[in-house]
XYZ file of C-alpha atoms in Angstrom:
556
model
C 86.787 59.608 -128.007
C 89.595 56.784 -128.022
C 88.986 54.140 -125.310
C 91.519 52.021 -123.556
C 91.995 48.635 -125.269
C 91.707 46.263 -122.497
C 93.580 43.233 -124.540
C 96.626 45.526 -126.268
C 99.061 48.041 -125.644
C 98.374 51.351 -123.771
C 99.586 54.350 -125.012
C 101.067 56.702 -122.010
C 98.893 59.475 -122.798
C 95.729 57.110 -122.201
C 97.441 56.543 -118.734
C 98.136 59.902 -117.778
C 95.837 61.958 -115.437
C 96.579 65.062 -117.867
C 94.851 63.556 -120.750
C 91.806 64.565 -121.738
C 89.102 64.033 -119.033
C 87.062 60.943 -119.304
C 83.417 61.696 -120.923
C 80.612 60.100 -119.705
C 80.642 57.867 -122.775
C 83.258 56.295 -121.461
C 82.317 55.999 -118.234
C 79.469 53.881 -119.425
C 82.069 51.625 -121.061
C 84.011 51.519 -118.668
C 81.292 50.660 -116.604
C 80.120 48.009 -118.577
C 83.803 46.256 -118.767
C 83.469 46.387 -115.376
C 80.316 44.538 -114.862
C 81.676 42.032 -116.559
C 79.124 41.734 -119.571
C 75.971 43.689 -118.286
C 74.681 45.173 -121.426
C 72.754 47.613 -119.539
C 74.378 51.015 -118.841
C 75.873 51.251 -115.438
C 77.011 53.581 -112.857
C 75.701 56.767 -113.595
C 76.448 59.401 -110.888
C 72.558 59.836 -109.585
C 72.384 55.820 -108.776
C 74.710 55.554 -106.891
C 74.155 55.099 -102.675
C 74.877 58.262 -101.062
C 77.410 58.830 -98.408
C 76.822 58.070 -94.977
C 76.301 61.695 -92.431
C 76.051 61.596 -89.151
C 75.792 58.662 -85.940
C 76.376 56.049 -89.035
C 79.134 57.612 -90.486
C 80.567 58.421 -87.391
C 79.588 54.732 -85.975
C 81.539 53.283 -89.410
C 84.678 55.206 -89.534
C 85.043 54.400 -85.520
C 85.067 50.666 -86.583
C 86.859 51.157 -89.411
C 89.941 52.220 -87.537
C 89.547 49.981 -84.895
C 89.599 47.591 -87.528
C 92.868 48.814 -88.722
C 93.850 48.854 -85.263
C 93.605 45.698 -84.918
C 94.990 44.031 -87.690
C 98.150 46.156 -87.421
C 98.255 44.867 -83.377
C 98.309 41.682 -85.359
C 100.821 41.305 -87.640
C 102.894 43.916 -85.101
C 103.254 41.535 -82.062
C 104.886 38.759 -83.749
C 108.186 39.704 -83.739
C 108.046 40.569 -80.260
C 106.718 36.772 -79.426
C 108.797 34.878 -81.441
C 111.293 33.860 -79.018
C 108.432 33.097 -76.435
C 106.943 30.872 -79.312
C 109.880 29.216 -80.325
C 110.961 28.218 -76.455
C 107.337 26.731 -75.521
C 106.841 24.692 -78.891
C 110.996 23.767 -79.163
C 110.628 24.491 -82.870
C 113.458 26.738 -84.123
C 112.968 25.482 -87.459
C 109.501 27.374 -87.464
C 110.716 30.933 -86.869
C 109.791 32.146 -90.390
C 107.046 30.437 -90.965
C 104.519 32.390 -87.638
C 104.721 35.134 -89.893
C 105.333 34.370 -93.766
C 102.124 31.824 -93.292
C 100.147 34.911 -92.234
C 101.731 37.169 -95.324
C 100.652 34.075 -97.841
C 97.746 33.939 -96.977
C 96.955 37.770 -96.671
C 99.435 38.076 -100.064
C 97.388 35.269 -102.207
C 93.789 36.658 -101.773
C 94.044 39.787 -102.615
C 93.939 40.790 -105.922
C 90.884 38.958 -106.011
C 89.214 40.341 -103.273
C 89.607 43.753 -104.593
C 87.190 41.633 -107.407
C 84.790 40.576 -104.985
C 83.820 44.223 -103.388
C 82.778 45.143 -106.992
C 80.456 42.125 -107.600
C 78.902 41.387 -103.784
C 77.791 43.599 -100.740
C 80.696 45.246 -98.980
C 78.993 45.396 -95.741
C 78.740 41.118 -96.138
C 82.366 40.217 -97.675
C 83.592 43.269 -95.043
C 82.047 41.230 -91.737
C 82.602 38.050 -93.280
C 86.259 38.232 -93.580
C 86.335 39.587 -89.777
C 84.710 36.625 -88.548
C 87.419 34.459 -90.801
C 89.985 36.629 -88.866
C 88.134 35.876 -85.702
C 88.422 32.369 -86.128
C 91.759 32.141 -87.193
C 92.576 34.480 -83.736
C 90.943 31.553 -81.861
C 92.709 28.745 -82.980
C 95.903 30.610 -82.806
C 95.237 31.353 -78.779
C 94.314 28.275 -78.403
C 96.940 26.715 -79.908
C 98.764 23.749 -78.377
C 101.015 23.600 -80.804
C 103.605 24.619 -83.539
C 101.904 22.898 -86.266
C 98.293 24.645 -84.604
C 99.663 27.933 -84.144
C 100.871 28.099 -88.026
C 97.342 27.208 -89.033
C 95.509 29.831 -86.996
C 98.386 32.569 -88.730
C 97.187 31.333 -92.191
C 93.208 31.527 -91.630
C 93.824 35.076 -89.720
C 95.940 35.867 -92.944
C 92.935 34.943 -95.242
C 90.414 37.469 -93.000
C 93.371 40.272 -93.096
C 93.012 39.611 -96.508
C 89.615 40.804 -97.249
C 89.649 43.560 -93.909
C 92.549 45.078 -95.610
C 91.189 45.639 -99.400
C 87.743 46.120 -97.901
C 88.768 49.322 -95.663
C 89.433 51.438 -98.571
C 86.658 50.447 -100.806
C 84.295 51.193 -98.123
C 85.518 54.335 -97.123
C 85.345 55.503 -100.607
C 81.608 54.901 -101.289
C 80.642 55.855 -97.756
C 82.349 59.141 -96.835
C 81.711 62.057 -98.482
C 84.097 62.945 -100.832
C 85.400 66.430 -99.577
C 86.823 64.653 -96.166
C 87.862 61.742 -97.767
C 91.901 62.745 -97.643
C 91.651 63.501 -93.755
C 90.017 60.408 -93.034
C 92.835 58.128 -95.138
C 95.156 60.506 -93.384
C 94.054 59.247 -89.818
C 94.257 55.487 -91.033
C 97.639 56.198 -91.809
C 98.089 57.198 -88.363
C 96.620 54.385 -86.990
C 98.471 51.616 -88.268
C 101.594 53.720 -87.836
C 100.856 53.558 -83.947
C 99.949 49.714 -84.225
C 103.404 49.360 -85.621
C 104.554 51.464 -82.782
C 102.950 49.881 -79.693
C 101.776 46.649 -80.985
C 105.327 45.197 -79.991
C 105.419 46.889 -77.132
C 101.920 46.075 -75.780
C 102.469 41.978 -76.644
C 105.615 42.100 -75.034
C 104.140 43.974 -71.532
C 101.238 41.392 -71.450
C 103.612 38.190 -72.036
C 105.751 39.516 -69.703
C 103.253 39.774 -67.032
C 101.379 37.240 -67.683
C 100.573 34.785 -70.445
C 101.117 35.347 -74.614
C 98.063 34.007 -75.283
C 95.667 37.084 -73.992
C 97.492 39.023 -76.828
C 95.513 36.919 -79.304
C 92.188 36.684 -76.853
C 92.323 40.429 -77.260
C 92.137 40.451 -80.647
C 89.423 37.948 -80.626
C 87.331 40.420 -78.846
C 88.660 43.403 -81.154
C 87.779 41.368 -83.738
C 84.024 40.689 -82.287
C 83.683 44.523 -81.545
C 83.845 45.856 -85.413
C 81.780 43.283 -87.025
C 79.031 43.941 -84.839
C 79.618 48.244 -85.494
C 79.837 47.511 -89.268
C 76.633 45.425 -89.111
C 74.607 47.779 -87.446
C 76.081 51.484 -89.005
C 75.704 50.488 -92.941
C 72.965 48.925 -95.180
C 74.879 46.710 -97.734
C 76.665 48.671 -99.720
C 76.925 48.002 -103.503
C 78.832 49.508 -106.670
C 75.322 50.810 -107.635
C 72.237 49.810 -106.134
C 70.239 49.320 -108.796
C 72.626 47.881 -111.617
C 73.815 44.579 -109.972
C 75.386 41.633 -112.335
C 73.618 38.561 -111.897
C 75.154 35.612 -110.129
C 76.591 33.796 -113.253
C 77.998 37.221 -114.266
C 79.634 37.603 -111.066
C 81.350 34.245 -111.524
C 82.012 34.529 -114.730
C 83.663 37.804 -113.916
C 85.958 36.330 -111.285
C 89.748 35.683 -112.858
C 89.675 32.266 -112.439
C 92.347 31.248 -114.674
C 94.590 33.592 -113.307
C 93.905 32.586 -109.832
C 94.396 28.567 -110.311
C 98.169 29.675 -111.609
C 98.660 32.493 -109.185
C 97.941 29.987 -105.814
C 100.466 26.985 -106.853
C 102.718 29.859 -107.968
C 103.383 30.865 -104.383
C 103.042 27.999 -102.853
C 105.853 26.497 -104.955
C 107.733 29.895 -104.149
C 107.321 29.579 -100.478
C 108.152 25.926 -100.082
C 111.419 26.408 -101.783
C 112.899 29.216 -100.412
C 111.724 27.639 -96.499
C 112.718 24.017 -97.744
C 116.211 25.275 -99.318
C 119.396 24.841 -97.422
C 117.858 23.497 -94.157
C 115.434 20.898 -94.707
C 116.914 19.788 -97.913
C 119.959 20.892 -99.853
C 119.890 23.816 -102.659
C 120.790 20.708 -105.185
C 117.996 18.440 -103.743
C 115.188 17.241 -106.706
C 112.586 18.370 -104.293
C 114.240 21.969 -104.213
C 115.062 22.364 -108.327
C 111.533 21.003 -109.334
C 109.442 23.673 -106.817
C 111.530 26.587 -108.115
C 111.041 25.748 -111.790
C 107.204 25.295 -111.166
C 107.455 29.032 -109.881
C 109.377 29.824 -112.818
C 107.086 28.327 -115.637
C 103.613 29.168 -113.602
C 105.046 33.240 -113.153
C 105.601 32.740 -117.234
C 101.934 30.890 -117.828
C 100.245 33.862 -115.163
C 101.821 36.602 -116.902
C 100.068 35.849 -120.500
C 97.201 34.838 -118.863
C 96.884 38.211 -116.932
C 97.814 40.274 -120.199
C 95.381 37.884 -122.349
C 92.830 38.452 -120.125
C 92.464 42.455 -119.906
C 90.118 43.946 -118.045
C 89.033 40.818 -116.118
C 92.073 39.956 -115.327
C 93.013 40.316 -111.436
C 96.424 42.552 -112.866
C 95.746 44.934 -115.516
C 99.201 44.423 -116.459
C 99.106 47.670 -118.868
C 99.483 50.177 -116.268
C 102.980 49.037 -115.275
C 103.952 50.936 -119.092
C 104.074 54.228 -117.073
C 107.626 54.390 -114.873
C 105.896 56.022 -112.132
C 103.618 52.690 -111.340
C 106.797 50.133 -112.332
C 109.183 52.013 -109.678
C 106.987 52.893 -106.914
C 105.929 48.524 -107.116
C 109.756 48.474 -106.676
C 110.763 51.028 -104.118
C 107.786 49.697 -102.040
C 108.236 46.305 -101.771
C 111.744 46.701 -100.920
C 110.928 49.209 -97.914
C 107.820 46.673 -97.351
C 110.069 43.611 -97.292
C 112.811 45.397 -95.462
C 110.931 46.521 -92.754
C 109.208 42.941 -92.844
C 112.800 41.575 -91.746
C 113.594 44.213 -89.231
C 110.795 44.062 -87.136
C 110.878 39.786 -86.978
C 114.983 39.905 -86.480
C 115.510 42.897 -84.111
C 113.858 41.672 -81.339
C 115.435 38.233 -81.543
C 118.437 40.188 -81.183
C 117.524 42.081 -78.502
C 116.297 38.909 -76.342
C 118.909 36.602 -77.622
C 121.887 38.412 -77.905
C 121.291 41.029 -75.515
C 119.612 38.770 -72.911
C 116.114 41.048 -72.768
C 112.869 40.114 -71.752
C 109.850 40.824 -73.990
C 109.153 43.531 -72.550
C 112.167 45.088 -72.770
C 112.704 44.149 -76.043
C 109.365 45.511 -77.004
C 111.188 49.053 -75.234
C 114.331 48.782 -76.973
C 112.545 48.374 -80.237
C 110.724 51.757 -79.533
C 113.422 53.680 -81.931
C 112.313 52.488 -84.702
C 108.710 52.308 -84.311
C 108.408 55.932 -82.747
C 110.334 57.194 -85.021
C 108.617 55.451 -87.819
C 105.300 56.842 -86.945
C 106.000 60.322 -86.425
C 107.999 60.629 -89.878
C 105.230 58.377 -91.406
C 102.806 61.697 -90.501
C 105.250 64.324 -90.872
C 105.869 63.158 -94.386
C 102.601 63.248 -95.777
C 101.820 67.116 -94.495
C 105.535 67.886 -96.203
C 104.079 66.382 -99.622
C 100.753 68.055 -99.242
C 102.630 71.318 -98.307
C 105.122 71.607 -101.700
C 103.549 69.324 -104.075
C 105.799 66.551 -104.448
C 106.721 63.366 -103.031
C 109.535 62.505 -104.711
C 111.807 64.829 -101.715
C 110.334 62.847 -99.185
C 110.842 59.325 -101.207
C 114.838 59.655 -102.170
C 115.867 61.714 -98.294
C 113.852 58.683 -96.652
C 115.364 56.458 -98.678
C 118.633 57.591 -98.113
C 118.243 57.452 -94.311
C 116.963 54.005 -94.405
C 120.090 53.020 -96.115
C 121.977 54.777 -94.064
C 120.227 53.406 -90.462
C 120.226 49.222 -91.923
C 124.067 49.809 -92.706
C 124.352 50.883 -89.559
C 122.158 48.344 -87.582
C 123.966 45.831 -89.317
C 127.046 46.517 -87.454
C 125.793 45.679 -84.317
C 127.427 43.671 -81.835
C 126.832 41.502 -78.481
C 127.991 44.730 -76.660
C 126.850 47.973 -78.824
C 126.385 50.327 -76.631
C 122.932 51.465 -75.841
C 123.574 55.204 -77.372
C 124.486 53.438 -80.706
C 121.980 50.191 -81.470
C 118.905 54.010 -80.289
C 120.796 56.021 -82.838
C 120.756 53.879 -85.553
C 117.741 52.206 -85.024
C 115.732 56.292 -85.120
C 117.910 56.864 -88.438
C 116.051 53.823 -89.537
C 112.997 54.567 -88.530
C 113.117 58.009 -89.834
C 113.893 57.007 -93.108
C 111.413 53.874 -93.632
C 109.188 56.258 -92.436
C 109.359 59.145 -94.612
C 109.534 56.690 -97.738
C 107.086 54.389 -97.297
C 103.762 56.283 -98.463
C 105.179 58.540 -101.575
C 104.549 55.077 -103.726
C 101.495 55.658 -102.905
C 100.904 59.043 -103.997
C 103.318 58.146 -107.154
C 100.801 56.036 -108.632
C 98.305 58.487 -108.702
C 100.017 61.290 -110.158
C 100.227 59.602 -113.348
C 97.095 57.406 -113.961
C 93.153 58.057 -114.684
C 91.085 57.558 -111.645
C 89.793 54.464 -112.845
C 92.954 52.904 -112.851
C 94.128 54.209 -109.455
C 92.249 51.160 -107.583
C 93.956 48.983 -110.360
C 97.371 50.501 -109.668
C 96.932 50.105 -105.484
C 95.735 46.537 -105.679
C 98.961 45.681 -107.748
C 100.993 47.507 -105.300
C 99.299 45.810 -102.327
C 100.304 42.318 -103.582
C 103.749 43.108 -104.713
C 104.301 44.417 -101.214
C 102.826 41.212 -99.596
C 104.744 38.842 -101.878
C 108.058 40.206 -101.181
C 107.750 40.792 -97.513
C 106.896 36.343 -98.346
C 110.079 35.653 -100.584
C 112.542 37.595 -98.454
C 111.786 36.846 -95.037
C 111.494 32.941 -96.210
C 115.007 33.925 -98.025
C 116.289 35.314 -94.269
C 114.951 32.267 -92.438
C 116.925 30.040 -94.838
C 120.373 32.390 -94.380
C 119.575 33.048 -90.269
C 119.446 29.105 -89.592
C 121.986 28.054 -92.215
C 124.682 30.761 -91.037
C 123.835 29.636 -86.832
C 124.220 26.365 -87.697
C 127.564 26.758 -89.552
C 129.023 28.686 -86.860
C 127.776 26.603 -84.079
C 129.137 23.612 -85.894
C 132.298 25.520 -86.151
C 133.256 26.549 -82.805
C 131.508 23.709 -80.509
C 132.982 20.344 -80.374
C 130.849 17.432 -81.319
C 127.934 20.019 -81.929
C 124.717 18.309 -83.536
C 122.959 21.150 -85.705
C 119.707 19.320 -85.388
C 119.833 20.787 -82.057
C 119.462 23.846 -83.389
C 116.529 23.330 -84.991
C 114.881 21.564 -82.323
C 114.910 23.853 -79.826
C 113.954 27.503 -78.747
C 115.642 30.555 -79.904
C 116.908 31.445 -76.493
C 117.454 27.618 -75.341
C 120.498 26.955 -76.874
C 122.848 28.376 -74.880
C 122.097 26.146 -71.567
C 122.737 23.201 -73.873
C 126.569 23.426 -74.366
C 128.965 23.848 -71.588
C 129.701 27.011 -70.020
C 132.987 27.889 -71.914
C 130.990 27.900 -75.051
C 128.221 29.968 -74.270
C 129.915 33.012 -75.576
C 130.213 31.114 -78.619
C 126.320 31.211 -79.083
C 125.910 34.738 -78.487
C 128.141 35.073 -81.207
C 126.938 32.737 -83.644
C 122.817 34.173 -82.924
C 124.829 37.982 -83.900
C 126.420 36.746 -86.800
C 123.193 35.100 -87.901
C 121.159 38.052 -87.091
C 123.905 40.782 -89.146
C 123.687 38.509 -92.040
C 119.718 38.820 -92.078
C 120.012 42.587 -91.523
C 122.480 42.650 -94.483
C 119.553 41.287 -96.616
C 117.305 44.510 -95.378
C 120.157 46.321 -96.435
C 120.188 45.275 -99.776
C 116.471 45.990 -99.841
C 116.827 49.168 -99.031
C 119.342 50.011 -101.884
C 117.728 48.968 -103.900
C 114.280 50.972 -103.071
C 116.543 53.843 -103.217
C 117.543 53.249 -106.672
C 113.739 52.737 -107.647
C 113.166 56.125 -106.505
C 115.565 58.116 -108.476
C 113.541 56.996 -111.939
C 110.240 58.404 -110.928
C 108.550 61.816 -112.282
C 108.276 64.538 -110.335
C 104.949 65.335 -110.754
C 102.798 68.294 -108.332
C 99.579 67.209 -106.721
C 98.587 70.351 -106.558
C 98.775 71.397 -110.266
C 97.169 67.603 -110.548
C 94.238 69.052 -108.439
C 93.611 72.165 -110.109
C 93.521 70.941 -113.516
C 90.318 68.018 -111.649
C 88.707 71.055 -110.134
């Protein structure tokens, strides 16, 4: 039997799920690639741990989605507090940076902690990055500062990290194999109602009474599902009995790759967030961070295709269409929604003069919405087969609903800014899991995890890039227009200064003229979700329509 070559080109046939089934030869190999140089065989099916029955499996999967839980509370609440944050630390200039610290640092980790779950004890990465997301929670509620606040984002970005690539890799070794699409169908549901009540939840509790017990909460969240993971599994390995040996497991790791792939961001980030409002696009500092990015992306893309099977992307996979466009259509719904949810609410309690708490309400639309078609989607592809009807009609309506939202004005009527935000919701909702599925209709199993990782990080890095890109256009545009329509207006104020403090800074007759500039601001962000949005539509139209269901058959 042919075997994939790890170093050249792969033939689509080798990719597809159609091809001939994988014998047990190959397995073996595969296994050993894996191992990263074991010599012994590895992974046959009787070694490895059994599934967990009863109070433990019951015990794990409750802490599993309270896990989820959690970390979608996390990154959910932001947006709602960002106007609260900005206003007690006077640091406008920060607004992108509470969340795209948090995405680099969740973003950057994980391909390679999808390597570590394969080389150490799930159970021991799997609490250890909660306590790192414990500790980050901490020094984020504690926080008596900007500068603080930013830091406790990145080191709760770095447990996210492992929690999130963790969750999956668990659950697969753990639950029995027959339930295993029910119980990824409920973690679906959770995070769909964090997304949904996360906002609204932050916003009720810094409305009554202090931001900060948002992040307390999490703390003890956080506290809860370490302790149920430590006490429901034994440390879970690959295979129990076949474990590399501590210089294999380093040796495994993609170093190379990840010494490029760290600067590579960094210099990404700092560029687009430095660009056009701490320094100008034609500033030395500027032009010598974005070529960086551009040589290191060069340098990490040979590296990665040198390096094969240990390399953190197994770059051949993106050969089939089905894994290049799905990458494509879900980063942009990723990044789209990334730059809703932050902007929306600022121009609910900005522009519309809301509370948190009813800004948290008003953004119900979309996150209701969202949910319920997030659901209602996945039993429609399970019902017919396909996901590709669920992928291009979402994608249409989230087109549709950002066009739409970006209209929006100081006084759009209530009936219009619900309308548009549910035909927003609906579509984002129905389109953001088919990539999911896409991937797998085309690829061996033993590429699947390959194929999710990549997705994963794509989806991270340009939720980074584009809502750095929308901080950069949301303060250059306010500043512009504030400059333009106030007398003798400094646009350092801007900068220094809370997102809903500006307006008692100028005199009365020009306080309409703030409301205005924050709208214009806001509609020029919303046009960048827009774009994002095309273009996931377009990325859609290119995939296969493959059926699960045939898919299945021809396993069983």
């Amino acid at each position: 039997m042919e075997l994939v070559d790890i170093h050249g080109a792969v033939d689509d046939d080798k990719l597809r799920r159609e091809s001939k089934p994988v014998q047990e030869a190959s397995v073996a190999h595969s296994g050993k690639e894996l191992d990263f140089g074991n010599e012994t065989a590895s992974h046959q099916n009787s070694r490895e741990p059994p599934p967990l029955q009863g109070a433990k499996l019951i015990l794990l999967l409750s802490c599993l989605f309270l896990g989820n839980l959690t970390i979608g509370f996390d990154s959910s609440c932001i947006g709602t507090l960002i106007v609260i944050l900005t206003d007690q630390f006077d640091a406008l200039q920060d607004i992108g940076w509470y969340q795209t610290t948090y995405l680099f640092t969740l973003c950057a980790p994980t391909l390679i902690m999808g390597r570590l779950y394969t080389l150490y004890s799930m159970k021991t990465l799997y609490v250890c990055s909660f306590a790192i997301f414990v500790v980050g929670s901490i020094l984020t509620a504690a926080s008596p500062t900007s500068t603080a606040f930013i830091l406790g984002r990145a080191v709760s970005g770095l447990g996210a990290a492992g929690i999130n690539s963790g969750m999956f890799i668990i659950l697969a070794h753990a639950v029995p194999l027959k339930i295993q699409p029910t119980i990824f169908g409920i973690c679906g549901a959770v995070e769909c109602s964090a997304l949904a009540f996360g906002p609204l939840i932050s916003g009720s509790i810094a409305h009554a009474d202090n931001w900060r017990i948002n992040f307390w909460t999490i703390v003890g969240l956080g506290c809860a599902v370490a302790l149920g993971v430590s006490v429901s599994v034994d440390h879970l390995h690959q295979n129990a009995d076949d474990k590399p040996s501590a210089a294999q497991r380093l040796k495994g790791l993609d170093w190379y790759g990840l010494a490029i792939e760290l600067p590579m961001t960094i210099c990404l980030i700092l560029g687009l967030q430095w660009a056009g409002t701490t320094y100008d696009w034609s500033n030395w500092r500027i032009i010598l961070l974005l070529t960086v990015t551009g040589v290191l992306v060069i340098l990490f893309v040979v590296v990665e295709y040198i390096g094969g099977s240990n390399s953190m992307i197994f770059l051949p996979i993106l050969r089939q269409r089905n894994v290049a466009f799905s990458c494509v259509a879900g980063s942009c719904n990723f990044a789209g929604l990334w730059v809703i949810s932050n902007y929306l609410p600022i121009y609910f309690q900005v522009v519309r003069g809301a509370d948190t708490l009813h800004s948290a309400l008003m953004y119900l639309p979309t996150t209701i919405s969202m949910s319920i078609l997030a659901l209602a989607s996945g039993s429609f592809t399970s019902k017919i087969g396909y996901f590709n009807p669920a992928l291009l009609f979402g994608s249409v309506l989230s087109v549709i609903g950002a066009a739409l939202m970006a209209t929006f004005e100081p006084n759009t009527s209530a009936a219009r800014w619900i309308a548009y935000q549910i035909f927003y919701g609906i579509g984002i909702g129905m389109a953001f899991q088919p990539p999911l599925i896409a991937l797998q209709t085309v690829l061996e199993k033993s590429l699947v995890p390959a194929a999710l990782v990549l997705l994963t990080f794509v989806q991270m890095l340009s939720g980074i890039v584009f809502l750095s890109i929308s901080q950069n256009v949301f303060l250059d545009k306010l500043t512009r227009n504030l400059t333009k329509n106030i007398p003798n207006f400094d646009p350092a104020i801007a900068k220094q200064h809370g997102a809903s403090g500006l307006e008692g800074l100028v005199p009365i007759e020009y306080q309409s003229q703030v409301i205005r500039a924050y709208n214009s601001a806001i509609m020029d962000v919303f046009y960048i979700a827009l774009g994002l949005v095309s273009v996931g539509l377009l990325a859609a139209f290119p995939l296969e329509w493959k059926s699960i269901k045939k898919d299945n058959e021809k396993k069983d």
